[in-house]
Short mmCIF file of C-alpha atoms and ligand atoms in Angstrom, two decimals:
data_model
loop_
_atom_site.label_atom_id
_atom_site.label_comp_id
_atom_site.label_asym_id
_atom_site.label_seq_id
_atom_site.Cartn_x
_atom_site.Cartn_y
_atom_site.Cartn_z
CA MET T 19 108.84 102.11 47.80
CA ARG T 20 107.52 104.54 49.28
CA ARG T 21 109.20 108.02 49.65
CA LEU T 22 107.96 110.20 52.90
CA LEU T 23 107.12 113.61 54.47
CA VAL T 24 106.36 113.14 58.60
CA THR T 25 105.93 116.06 59.90
CA GLY T 26 106.15 116.86 63.32
CA ALA T 27 108.56 114.23 63.75
CA ALA T 28 110.35 114.82 66.56
CA GLY T 29 106.77 114.47 68.88
CA PHE T 30 105.56 112.78 70.98
CA ILE T 31 103.36 109.98 67.52
CA GLY T 32 106.20 111.48 64.74
CA SER T 33 109.06 110.07 66.15
CA ASN T 34 107.58 106.81 67.32
CA PHE T 35 105.95 105.97 63.54
CA VAL T 36 108.96 107.92 61.79
CA GLN T 37 110.85 104.45 64.56
CA TYR T 38 108.15 101.84 63.37
CA TRP T 39 108.51 103.21 59.86
CA LEU T 40 112.38 102.08 59.42
CA GLU T 41 112.45 98.93 61.12
CA ALA T 42 108.36 97.95 59.20
CA HIS T 43 109.63 99.99 55.87
CA ARG T 44 113.73 99.26 55.20
CA ASP T 45 114.06 100.12 52.02
CA ASP T 46 111.15 103.16 52.25
CA HIS T 47 112.87 107.08 52.38
CA VAL T 48 111.72 109.10 56.05
CA VAL T 49 111.82 113.14 55.76
CA ALA T 50 111.25 114.00 58.56
CA LEU T 51 110.38 117.73 59.82
CA ASP T 52 109.65 119.67 62.80
CA VAL T 53 110.01 122.84 63.90
CA LEU T 54 110.99 122.48 67.50
CA THR T 55 109.12 123.59 68.94
CA TYR T 56 109.01 123.17 73.09
CA ALA T 57 107.09 120.33 72.36
CA GLY T 58 109.55 119.08 69.27
CA ASN T 59 112.62 117.21 70.30
CA LEU T 60 115.31 115.51 68.24
CA SER T 61 116.73 113.35 70.91
CA SER T 62 112.92 111.92 70.32
CA LEU T 63 114.89 110.14 66.55
CA ASP T 64 117.84 109.09 68.81
CA PRO T 65 118.01 105.43 67.56
CA VAL T 66 116.86 106.25 64.17
CA LEU T 67 119.16 109.56 63.77
CA LYS T 68 121.91 107.57 61.75
CA ASN T 69 120.33 105.81 60.07
CA SER T 70 120.70 106.05 55.50
CA LYS T 71 117.46 106.17 54.47
CA LEU T 72 116.36 109.00 57.55
CA LYS T 73 117.09 112.50 57.12
CA PHE T 74 116.26 115.15 59.02
CA VAL T 75 114.21 118.91 58.16
CA LYS T 76 113.90 121.45 60.42
CA MET T 77 111.19 123.79 59.06
CA ASP T 78 107.69 125.41 59.45
CA ILE T 79 104.36 123.92 57.98
CA LEU T 80 103.55 127.51 57.35
CA GLU T 81 106.19 128.15 55.02
CA GLY T 82 104.53 126.72 52.76
CA GLU T 83 106.96 127.82 49.28
CA ARG T 84 109.68 126.09 51.91
CA VAL T 85 107.86 123.11 52.21
CA ARG T 86 106.87 122.39 48.71
CA ALA T 87 110.38 123.00 47.18
CA LEU T 88 111.65 119.62 49.17
CA MET T 89 108.33 118.13 48.58
CA GLU T 90 110.11 118.33 44.97
CA ARG T 91 114.04 117.61 45.58
CA GLU T 92 113.19 114.63 47.97
CA GLN T 93 109.92 113.50 45.63
CA ILE T 94 107.77 112.35 48.17
CA ASP T 95 104.97 110.76 47.41
CA THR T 96 103.70 110.10 50.77
CA ILE T 97 102.72 112.89 53.21
CA VAL T 98 101.61 111.87 57.26
CA HIS T 99 100.52 115.48 58.69
CA PHE T 100 100.83 114.71 62.64
CA ALA T 101 102.57 117.96 62.85
CA ALA T 102 100.18 120.54 65.36
CA GLU T 103 99.72 121.87 68.42
CA SER T 104 98.04 119.63 70.18
CA HIS T 105 97.00 119.82 74.45
CA VAL T 106 93.40 121.42 75.08
CA ASP T 107 95.15 122.84 77.80
CA ARG T 108 97.16 124.92 75.76
CA SER T 109 94.90 125.87 74.18
CA ILE T 110 92.31 127.37 76.82
CA HIS T 111 95.02 129.63 77.55
CA GLY T 112 96.17 130.51 74.16
CA PRO T 113 94.72 129.18 71.13
CA ASP T 114 96.15 131.67 68.40
CA PRO T 115 99.16 129.10 67.91
CA PHE T 116 96.71 126.65 66.87
CA LEU T 117 94.71 128.29 64.54
CA GLU T 118 98.22 128.80 62.99
CA THR T 119 99.71 125.76 62.66
CA ASN T 120 96.38 123.75 63.19
CA ILE T 121 94.23 125.13 60.44
CA ARG T 122 96.78 127.06 58.57
CA GLY T 123 100.21 125.06 58.79
CA THR T 124 97.76 122.19 56.96
CA HIS T 125 96.33 124.59 54.84
CA GLU T 126 100.03 125.11 53.66
CA LEU T 127 100.49 122.03 53.33
CA LEU T 128 98.16 120.55 51.84
CA LYS T 129 98.71 123.32 48.89
CA ALA T 130 102.23 122.68 48.24
CA ALA T 131 100.49 118.40 47.68
CA LYS T 132 99.00 119.59 45.58
CA THR T 133 101.54 122.16 43.83
CA VAL T 134 103.55 119.35 43.41
CA TRP T 135 101.54 116.13 42.93
CA LEU T 136 98.27 118.19 40.99
CA THR T 137 100.55 119.80 38.89
CA GLY T 138 103.79 118.87 38.38
CA GLY T 139 104.48 116.19 35.71
CA GLY T 140 105.07 112.97 37.71
CA SER T 141 102.41 110.01 38.13
CA GLY T 142 102.02 109.13 41.41
CA PRO T 143 100.52 107.45 43.54
CA TYR T 144 100.42 109.73 45.66
CA GLN T 145 98.54 109.82 49.94
CA PHE T 146 98.62 112.84 52.19
CA HIS T 147 97.63 111.28 55.25
CA HIS T 148 96.23 113.71 57.68
CA ILE T 149 95.97 112.58 61.20
CA SER T 150 93.46 114.00 63.82
CA THR T 151 91.58 113.53 67.04
CA ASP T 152 88.47 111.91 68.07
CA GLU T 153 88.32 115.13 69.49
CA VAL T 154 86.36 116.76 67.02
CA PHE T 155 82.75 114.75 68.03
CA GLY T 156 83.08 116.32 70.91
CA THR T 157 81.87 115.30 74.07
CA LEU T 158 79.33 111.36 74.90
CA ALA T 159 76.73 110.68 77.42
CA ALA T 160 78.07 108.11 79.83
CA ASP T 161 74.96 105.56 77.65
CA ALA T 162 76.30 105.96 74.62
CA PRO T 163 77.78 104.85 71.97
CA ALA T 164 80.72 105.59 70.46
CA PHE T 165 82.25 107.92 68.17
CA THR T 166 81.71 106.36 64.39
CA GLU T 167 82.62 108.02 61.02
CA GLU T 168 79.54 109.07 60.68
CA THR T 169 79.50 110.66 64.32
CA SER T 170 78.97 114.60 63.63
CA TYR T 171 81.77 117.01 64.79
CA ALA T 172 81.00 118.95 67.71
CA PRO T 173 84.32 120.39 68.84
CA ASN T 174 84.20 121.94 72.33
CA SER T 175 88.37 123.86 73.38
CA PRO T 176 90.33 125.85 71.20
CA TYR T 177 92.72 122.30 69.74
CA ALA T 178 89.31 120.88 69.16
CA ALA T 179 87.87 123.12 66.83
CA THR T 180 90.89 123.90 64.90
CA LYS T 181 91.42 119.55 64.32
CA ALA T 182 88.27 119.81 63.12
CA ALA T 183 88.70 122.81 60.70
CA SER T 184 91.59 121.38 59.76
CA ASP T 185 90.18 117.64 59.07
CA HIS T 186 87.31 119.96 56.88
CA LEU T 187 89.45 121.80 54.83
CA VAL T 188 92.11 117.89 54.39
CA ARG T 189 88.12 116.74 53.29
CA ALA T 190 88.18 119.85 50.95
CA TYR T 191 91.02 119.43 49.11
CA HIS T 192 90.08 115.95 47.88
CA HIS T 193 86.14 116.98 47.06
CA THR T 194 87.24 120.44 44.75
CA TYR T 195 91.00 119.25 43.66
CA GLY T 196 91.30 115.35 43.49
CA LEU T 197 94.24 115.52 46.60
CA PRO T 198 94.79 111.29 47.68
CA VAL T 199 93.80 111.59 50.75
CA THR T 200 93.27 109.95 54.10
CA THR T 201 92.50 111.40 57.20
CA SER T 202 92.21 108.87 61.19
CA ASN T 203 90.31 110.08 63.83
CA CYS T 204 92.24 108.21 66.94
CA SER T 205 91.67 108.41 70.89
CA ASN T 206 94.33 108.95 73.22
CA ASN T 207 97.74 107.97 72.96
CA TYR T 208 100.00 106.59 75.74
CA GLY T 209 103.70 105.31 74.92
CA PRO T 210 106.92 105.68 75.18
CA TYR T 211 108.31 109.85 74.89
CA GLN T 212 105.26 111.54 75.29
CA PHE T 213 105.99 114.90 76.51
CA PRO T 214 105.62 115.15 80.72
CA GLU T 215 102.06 117.80 80.16
CA LYS T 216 100.26 114.93 79.24
CA LEU T 217 98.44 113.02 81.90
CA ILE T 218 100.30 109.70 82.13
CA PRO T 219 103.77 110.86 81.62
CA LEU T 220 103.09 113.71 83.83
CA ALA T 221 102.00 111.14 86.37
CA ILE T 222 104.23 108.77 86.30
CA VAL T 223 107.29 111.59 85.83
CA ARG T 224 105.61 113.85 89.16
CA ALA T 225 104.96 110.28 90.89
CA LEU T 226 108.51 109.26 90.16
CA GLU T 227 109.80 112.48 91.86
CA GLY T 228 106.80 112.04 95.24
CA LYS T 229 105.11 115.74 94.01
CA PRO T 230 101.23 115.52 93.63
CA ILE T 231 98.98 114.13 90.74
CA PRO T 232 97.12 116.17 89.67
CA VAL T 233 93.40 115.09 89.10
CA TYR T 234 91.56 117.63 87.48
CA GLY T 235 88.10 117.52 89.54
CA ASP T 236 86.31 113.97 90.00
CA GLY T 237 88.38 112.60 88.06
CA LEU T 238 85.29 110.15 86.59
CA GLN T 239 85.42 111.63 82.85
CA SER T 240 87.10 109.14 80.07
CA ARG T 241 89.07 108.36 77.49
CA ASP T 242 90.27 105.94 74.93
CA TRP T 243 93.00 104.53 75.75
CA LEU T 244 96.07 103.30 72.86
CA TYR T 245 99.21 102.35 73.23
CA VAL T 246 101.31 105.20 69.87
CA ARG T 247 102.92 101.68 68.44
CA ASP T 248 99.32 100.02 68.50
CA HIS T 249 98.12 103.29 66.55
CA CYS T 250 101.52 103.57 64.10
CA ARG T 251 100.66 100.47 62.40
CA GLY T 252 96.92 101.17 62.34
CA ILE T 253 98.46 104.00 60.20
CA ASP T 254 100.55 101.91 58.34
CA ARG T 255 97.25 99.94 57.27
CA ILE T 256 95.06 102.57 56.13
CA LEU T 257 98.56 103.47 54.11
CA GLU T 258 98.56 100.54 52.68
CA LYS T 259 94.08 99.00 52.61
CA GLY T 260 92.68 102.57 53.36
CA ARG T 261 90.43 104.11 50.48
CA VAL T 262 90.79 107.81 48.82
CA GLY T 263 88.60 109.74 50.17
CA GLU T 264 88.03 108.04 52.85
CA THR T 265 87.89 108.94 57.20
CA TYR T 266 89.19 106.06 60.17
CA ASN T 267 88.91 105.72 63.54
CA LEU T 268 91.39 104.64 65.83
CA GLY T 269 90.82 103.17 69.19
CA GLY T 270 92.45 100.66 71.28
CA GLY T 271 89.41 99.69 73.06
CA ALA T 272 90.39 100.14 76.49
CA GLU T 273 88.00 103.45 78.02
CA ARG T 274 88.98 104.15 81.26
CA LYS T 275 88.07 106.92 83.89
CA ASN T 276 91.00 109.05 84.46
CA ILE T 277 91.05 108.44 88.78
CA ASP T 278 91.30 104.64 87.26
CA VAL T 279 94.86 104.70 84.88
CA ILE T 280 96.15 106.64 87.81
CA LYS T 281 94.85 103.99 90.35
CA MET T 282 96.18 102.03 88.09
CA LEU T 283 99.74 103.72 87.94
CA CYS T 284 100.14 104.46 91.16
CA SER T 285 99.51 100.59 91.96
CA LYS T 286 101.94 99.54 89.19
CA PHE T 287 104.21 101.11 90.91
CA ASN T 288 103.94 100.45 94.61
CA ALA T 289 104.38 96.90 93.51
CA MET T 290 107.73 97.70 91.24
CA PHE T 291 108.74 99.62 94.15
CA GLN T 292 108.59 96.91 96.91
CA SER T 293 110.26 94.09 94.29
CA ASP T 294 112.86 96.42 93.24
CA ALA T 295 116.51 97.68 95.26
CA GLY T 296 117.82 100.21 92.92
CA LEU T 297 114.60 102.22 92.24
CA ARG T 298 113.77 102.29 95.83
CA SER T 299 117.31 104.43 95.58
CA ARG T 300 117.28 106.15 92.81
CA PHE T 301 113.58 107.77 93.58
CA PRO T 302 114.16 107.99 96.34
CA ARG T 303 110.49 110.66 96.56
CA CYS T 304 108.51 108.57 95.75
CA PRO T 305 106.61 107.59 98.60
CA ALA T 306 106.85 104.07 97.38
CA ALA T 307 110.15 104.71 98.21
CA ASP T 308 110.29 103.74 102.08
CA GLY T 309 106.97 101.43 101.75
CA GLY T 310 104.41 104.28 101.09
CA ASP T 311 101.49 104.15 98.91
CA THR T 312 101.97 105.73 95.14
CA ALA T 313 97.63 106.85 95.34
CA SER T 314 98.66 108.69 98.76
CA LEU T 315 100.23 111.91 95.55
CA ILE T 316 96.39 111.92 93.97
CA THR T 317 95.92 115.64 94.62
CA PHE T 318 92.07 116.56 92.54
CA VAL T 319 92.45 120.75 91.54
CA ARG T 320 90.22 122.72 89.47
CA ASP T 321 88.80 120.97 86.57
CA ARG T 322 89.59 121.99 83.08
CA PRO T 323 87.33 124.51 82.19
CA GLY T 324 84.66 123.26 79.40
CA HIS T 325 86.33 119.08 80.02
CA ASP T 326 84.51 116.68 78.04
CA ARG T 327 83.07 114.27 80.16
CA ARG T 328 83.99 111.78 77.65
CA TYR T 329 85.16 109.75 74.69
CA ALA T 330 85.24 106.51 73.07
CA VAL T 331 85.81 105.30 69.52
CA ASP T 332 84.56 102.63 66.88
CA ALA T 333 86.83 101.39 64.52
CA MET T 334 85.44 99.05 63.23
CA LYS T 335 85.32 100.05 59.36
CA ALA T 336 89.39 100.14 59.51
CA THR T 337 89.24 96.85 61.78
CA LEU T 338 86.82 95.57 58.06
CA GLU T 339 88.58 97.61 55.60
CA THR T 340 92.45 97.66 56.62
CA GLY T 341 92.69 95.17 59.56
CA TYR T 342 93.49 97.32 62.35
CA GLY T 343 93.98 96.16 65.96
CA PRO T 344 95.31 96.88 68.46
CA ALA T 345 98.66 95.07 69.90
CA GLU T 346 98.15 95.71 74.48
CA SER T 347 96.08 95.98 76.86
CA PHE T 348 96.02 98.93 78.49
CA GLU T 349 97.79 96.67 81.26
CA THR T 350 100.63 96.27 79.91
CA GLY T 351 100.40 99.30 77.25
CA LEU T 352 101.09 101.21 80.73
CA GLY T 353 103.51 98.55 82.36
CA LYS T 354 105.54 99.13 79.10
CA THR T 355 105.42 102.72 79.35
CA ILE T 356 106.10 103.22 83.08
CA VAL T 357 109.24 100.76 82.01
CA TRP T 358 110.64 102.85 79.27
CA TYR T 359 110.29 105.74 81.55
CA ILE T 360 112.14 105.11 84.13
CA ALA T 361 114.66 103.97 81.97
CA ASN T 362 115.11 107.09 79.66
CA GLU T 363 115.45 109.82 82.88
CA PRO T 364 117.12 111.69 81.10
CA TRP T 365 115.66 111.93 77.60
CA TRP T 366 112.53 113.34 80.85
CA ARG T 367 114.90 115.55 82.17
CA SER T 368 115.72 117.56 79.34
CA VAL T 369 112.47 118.44 77.72
CA MET T 370 111.15 119.30 81.16
CA ASP T 371 114.22 122.49 81.02
CA GLY T 372 112.48 126.33 81.19
CA SER T 373 109.54 127.07 79.19
CA TYR T 374 107.90 123.42 80.77
CA LYS T 375 109.02 124.46 84.04
CA GLU T 376 107.25 127.95 83.04
CA TRP T 377 103.88 125.72 82.48
CA MET T 378 103.97 123.75 85.29
CA LYS T 379 104.38 126.64 88.04
CA GLN T 380 101.68 129.56 85.87
CA HIS T 381 99.40 126.20 86.02
CA TYR T 382 99.55 124.37 89.14
CA SER T 383 100.15 125.73 91.85
CA GLY T 384 102.22 123.76 94.20
P1 NAD Z 22 103.31 116.92 70.11
O1 NAD Z 22 102.92 118.13 70.40
O2 NAD Z 22 103.90 115.21 71.24
O3 NAD Z 22 103.52 117.23 69.19
C1 NAD Z 22 104.27 117.82 67.33
C2 NAD Z 22 104.90 117.97 66.85
O4 NAD Z 22 104.82 119.09 66.31
C3 NAD Z 22 106.54 118.26 67.70
O5 NAD Z 22 107.31 118.40 67.15
C4 NAD Z 22 106.25 120.22 66.77
O6 NAD Z 22 108.00 120.97 66.88
C5 NAD Z 22 105.86 120.28 65.67
N1 NAD Z 22 105.07 121.41 65.05
C6 NAD Z 22 104.18 121.88 65.82
N2 NAD Z 22 104.12 123.73 65.27
C7 NAD Z 22 105.12 122.81 64.26
C8 NAD Z 22 104.65 123.87 62.43
N3 NAD Z 22 104.34 124.51 62.61
N4 NAD Z 22 105.49 123.29 61.82
C9 NAD Z 22 107.13 122.22 62.20
N5 NAD Z 22 106.60 120.86 62.88
C10 NAD Z 22 105.81 121.72 64.18
O7 NAD Z 22 102.11 115.85 69.33
P2 NAD Z 22 101.82 114.40 69.22
O8 NAD Z 22 100.61 113.88 70.68
O9 NAD Z 22 102.49 113.94 68.89
O10 NAD Z 22 100.54 114.06 69.13
C11 NAD Z 22 100.56 113.90 66.76
C12 NAD Z 22 99.65 114.45 65.97
O11 NAD Z 22 98.91 113.87 66.34
C13 NAD Z 22 98.39 116.42 66.61
O12 NAD Z 22 97.98 115.66 64.97
C14 NAD Z 22 98.00 115.49 67.23
O13 NAD Z 22 96.53 116.52 66.98
C15 NAD Z 22 97.24 114.03 66.96
N6 NAD Z 22 96.65 113.58 67.27
C16 NAD Z 22 97.05 113.27 68.74
C17 NAD Z 22 96.48 112.46 69.80
C18 NAD Z 22 97.31 112.03 72.06
O14 NAD Z 22 96.99 111.11 72.20
N7 NAD Z 22 98.73 112.63 71.29
C19 NAD Z 22 95.30 111.48 69.72
C20 NAD Z 22 94.83 111.66 68.34
C21 NAD Z 22 95.41 112.60 67.69
P1 TYD Z 23 95.63 114.40 78.43
O1 TYD Z 23 96.47 113.76 78.07
O2 TYD Z 23 95.91 116.44 79.06
O3 TYD Z 23 94.50 114.19 76.95
P2 TYD Z 23 93.38 115.42 76.57
O4 TYD Z 23 92.89 116.07 76.98
O5 TYD Z 23 93.32 115.38 74.42
O6 TYD Z 23 92.39 114.57 76.86
O7 TYD Z 23 94.32 114.70 79.84
C1 TYD Z 23 93.78 113.25 79.34
C2 TYD Z 23 92.66 113.21 80.78
O8 TYD Z 23 93.06 113.58 82.08
C3 TYD Z 23 91.33 114.51 80.58
O9 TYD Z 23 90.05 114.25 80.75
C4 TYD Z 23 92.02 115.72 81.27
C5 TYD Z 23 92.64 114.37 82.65
N1 TYD Z 23 93.72 115.40 83.38
C6 TYD Z 23 94.82 115.73 84.45
O10 TYD Z 23 93.06 115.12 85.26
N2 TYD Z 23 95.25 115.86 84.53
C7 TYD Z 23 96.63 116.53 84.46
O11 TYD Z 23 97.50 117.40 85.23
C8 TYD Z 23 96.16 116.30 82.84
C9 TYD Z 23 97.21 117.05 82.12
C10 TYD Z 23 95.03 115.64 82.52
#
């Protein structure tokens, strides 16, 4: 039986992970920590908030002393560290919070774990699992092989640079102090509860509202897409089978160009609206509501500065060592995601509050 501390638990992947874990490991205790930035929403934990094995704590990982006391009080033996500033575009506009949370926050957490676990007199076993990204490896040429765990770090955005720095700190705490750590570097996630500033939920929400769907540059950049539940299973496999001190790449084996992602999404909308009168009356502004083509909303906009052209992940190490493998194809995962957003309109409306509207106004003209 584990006693987990999950940081960033009210964010996109964190909330999916907490829900997954409580289902898959019914005897475990989970302390869900989150400071609730614009990206953190307690409503994302609604389905499990009444579960007696879960405790939610509003706390900033930058407050290391409070985190240390919490770990002692709750006898935490496992940390799964998601908390971060995570949006590349925001890191370009204002990098400072990224340095604070992603670098200094991770360091506060490492210090707390070191104090409690290595000098606290408990017996363990302990595990600090750090959630990172494939973006630390930089960009790939069109014909280059996918990132492996041996690929050199070459982060290009302020976000990626801060995640790279946090990975190095995690590694150093293992190498220098013997802190039992594992790290996973994952590709782009999508699925329920993703904040509608990232490509897929942004496109879904804007299609439902009949607003332009912004595609950066020529739209030929590609990403490797992983359904969030498969990411959660992958983290579980690493907690179970991963070797201490190792890093594991996790990917979906679903590399797609951005424009193809959006076109697939639009054609799914067209088909769903054609066969469902209820959808047509709930979302009358979507072009498909009166027989039009949702793809008519696609609008090419100015490219992101320093935009990485291509990410692709080789997850063979995780597969061989831990049995990792995604269950969803991109087609099935995208379908489930669209269905979830249609069924959970109150969730996305509630998170698109004043600060979201302000960001959208500044960032996208029109
Ligand atoms: P998110 O932005 O949806 O959620 C981040 C959460 O962290 C929010 O709930 C926020 O309130 C919380 N948080 C931020 N600063 C905090 C602080 N100082 N103290 C406590 N909580 C704080 O992000 P996400 O997409 O769920 O990503 C989670 C992790 O996974 C991040 O570390 C990210 O780098 C990594 N990752 C994400 C993806 C992806 O595609 N989304 C891919 C690979 C890796
Ligand atoms: P995003 O979801 O922000 O993830 P990341 O930058 O971490 O990969 O973006 C995914 C891809 O989609 C990326 O190449 C940028 C592109 N993109 C758009 O074309 N339009 C948009 O409005 C957004 C948010 C992203």
